[in-house]
Amino acid sequence: MTVTVHCVPTVAEAAEAVARDRSARYFGGGTLLMRAVNEGADEVGILVRTTDPDLKRITSSGPSITLGAGVTMRAVLADPALAFLHPVARTIGGPALQAQATVGGNLFAPHPYGDMAAALLALDAEAACAGGPSRPLADLLRDTGTAGSQVVRSVSFTRPAAGTFRFRKVTRVRPTGAPVLSVAASIPVVSGRISGARIAWSAMAPRPLRAAEAERALEGCRPDATGIAGALAAAARGLDPPDDALASGWYRAEVAPVHLRRLLLEDGED
Amino acid sequence: MAQKPLQFRLNGAEKAVFVEDGANLLDVLRRSVGDLTAKRGCAQGGCGACTVLIDGVPGLSCLTLAETVEGRSVATAGGLPGDGSHPLQEAFMAHFAAQCGFCTPGMLMAATALLESTPHPDRDQVVHALSGNICRCTGYEPIIAAVLEVAGEGGGGRS
Ligand SMILES: Cc1cc2nc3c(=O)[nH]c(=O)nc-3n(C[C@H](O)[C@H](O)[C@H](O)COP(=O)(O)OP(=O)(O)OC[C@H]3O[C@@H](n4cnc5c(N)ncnc54)[C@H](O)[C@@H]3O)c2cc1C
Ligand code: FES
Ligand code: FES
């Protein structure tokens, strides 16, 4: 298909342009869209991009952090205040890809991608879309496909308390590679007991998602091998992970509890 | 197909071309400008053979929408000395870090970006800097050794 590129000054105009045409796609960093264009993909007819500077902004006021959807992995890595996200951004391709890949695009990247999306789910992020109120990222990811029909302006979350945020990615290739699976978690411990844990998977379902059963199983438990046993048993329950060239769905479901245990106890390498 | 004017600096020289809507930078470099040093390995972001520097930052030219480099500076291996006298070129030759040579321009640009931002990288930093670049010939060790030598680490010994 012949591709047309529209460049507009604001996100609002970009969202309108995307809504007008079924073949229009919002252009983030283009690491996935340009692949489609290079392949001559029929479904991409119009690329809509914007020069809106707000999209590149990283703001923090008190404990609240907002990342513009156009913030790249490289920009995340350059910001010491986002050190807890560096282990996530560092694994998303090599430095050249990181300079282009955006946070917003990661939310709509198809399986097996979505490492940053999983991290943001574990941080209980809210997503602000052009022309709409903020809503929980978990709801947005559940309700939308990977075409990005709503244009995300930014994601916001509360800075995790020191040592509570964790991320683990399993790849076939080191040091960077597409995920067999990734898991992110926020594990607050109050008076020796886990309270309000959040766990999110990427590559364990068509879209990144929260592991609600495992989270419930952790509530009130001690962060030790006995305490987390119920969460491990629930880790992949109800999930039907996709098969791909990296791993079968069966394999993903089998190893998910192993990696969740390593993440929760931080007790070892792959 | 609609054509758009595009002006940018390539290895310090002003370029003005017309590009097709949706064209990637790699095709513009190779077809419109005639710089064949950036290679088309996959056009999918997977091999790094097309790596260039955009305003000093490594970029995959196959995934870069050409019009986004309007007014910017692009550097390719074509900007390195033709006689191979750049320290990285010399180190690559000394370490046999190029065999078929297809990955070499991308490797050189990824290494250039690293050494400009981090003049004395350690081995892990070199490995990370080259992690988006695939080489099917050398097994990577000679390339890592060459970059470490230029970085003044004198080696490439395995960690
Ligand atoms: C070689 C290679 C390796 C990769 N490795 C990884 C990896 O390890 N982990 C990983 O997670 N991903 C990986 N990716 C996938 C991809 O690069 C990242 O997910 C990236 O963050 C996508 O962002 P983008 O800005 O490039 O997306 P784009 O290509 O611009 O867009 C992707 C999709 O998201 C939509 N979109 C983009 N921005 C928005 C927005 N603000 N609002 C609504 N919709 C939007 C687009 O319309 C499109 O449908 C890899 C890709 C390549 C080519
Ligand atoms: S040709 Fe660009 S990454 Fe392979
Ligand atoms: S030298 Fe042949 S691919 Fe690297």
Tab-separated table of C-alpha atoms in Angstrom, chain A residues 11 14-15 26 28 50 55 67-70 102-105 107-108 120 126-131 135 137 140-141 144 148-156:
chain	number	residue	atom	x	y	z
A	11	VAL	CA	-1.432	15.289	19.954
A	14	ALA	CA	-2.958	13.585	15.691
A	15	ALA	CA	-5.751	11.758	17.512
A	26	TYR	CA	-0.209	7.033	15.166
A	28	GLY	CA	5.583	6.971	17.921
A	50	THR	CA	3.314	15.054	15.771
A	55	LEU	CA	5.200	14.081	24.410
A	67	LEU	CA	6.300	10.188	31.182
A	68	GLY	CA	5.188	11.669	27.864
A	69	ALA	CA	4.256	8.891	25.452
A	70	GLY	CA	7.072	9.982	23.131
A	102	THR	CA	8.966	5.060	22.814
A	103	VAL	CA	7.083	4.330	26.000
A	104	GLY	CA	3.755	4.939	24.196
A	105	GLY	CA	4.628	2.534	21.394
A	107	LEU	CA	2.003	-0.151	25.220
A	108	PHE	CA	0.753	-1.258	21.810
A	120	LEU	CA	4.107	0.313	34.095
A	126	GLU	CA	-2.645	5.666	34.673
A	127	ALA	CA	-2.712	6.510	30.980
A	128	ALA	CA	-3.907	9.887	29.673
A	129	CYS	CA	-5.329	9.662	26.164
A	130	ALA	CA	-5.869	12.605	23.833
A	131	GLY	CA	-9.342	14.013	24.399
A	135	ARG	CA	-7.705	5.739	33.118
A	137	LEU	CA	-3.336	1.449	32.131
A	140	LEU	CA	-6.626	0.556	28.512
A	141	LEU	CA	-4.524	-2.487	27.625
A	144	THR	CA	-7.593	-1.915	23.114
A	148	GLY	CA	-3.264	2.073	19.012
A	149	SER	CA	-6.681	3.477	18.016
A	150	GLN	CA	-6.573	5.879	20.985
A	151	VAL	CA	-3.562	8.145	21.137
A	152	VAL	CA	-1.866	8.026	24.534
A	153	ARG	CA	-0.445	11.350	25.639
A	154	SER	CA	1.345	10.256	28.813
A	155	VAL	CA	1.520	7.705	31.598
A	156	SER	CA	1.696	8.622	35.286
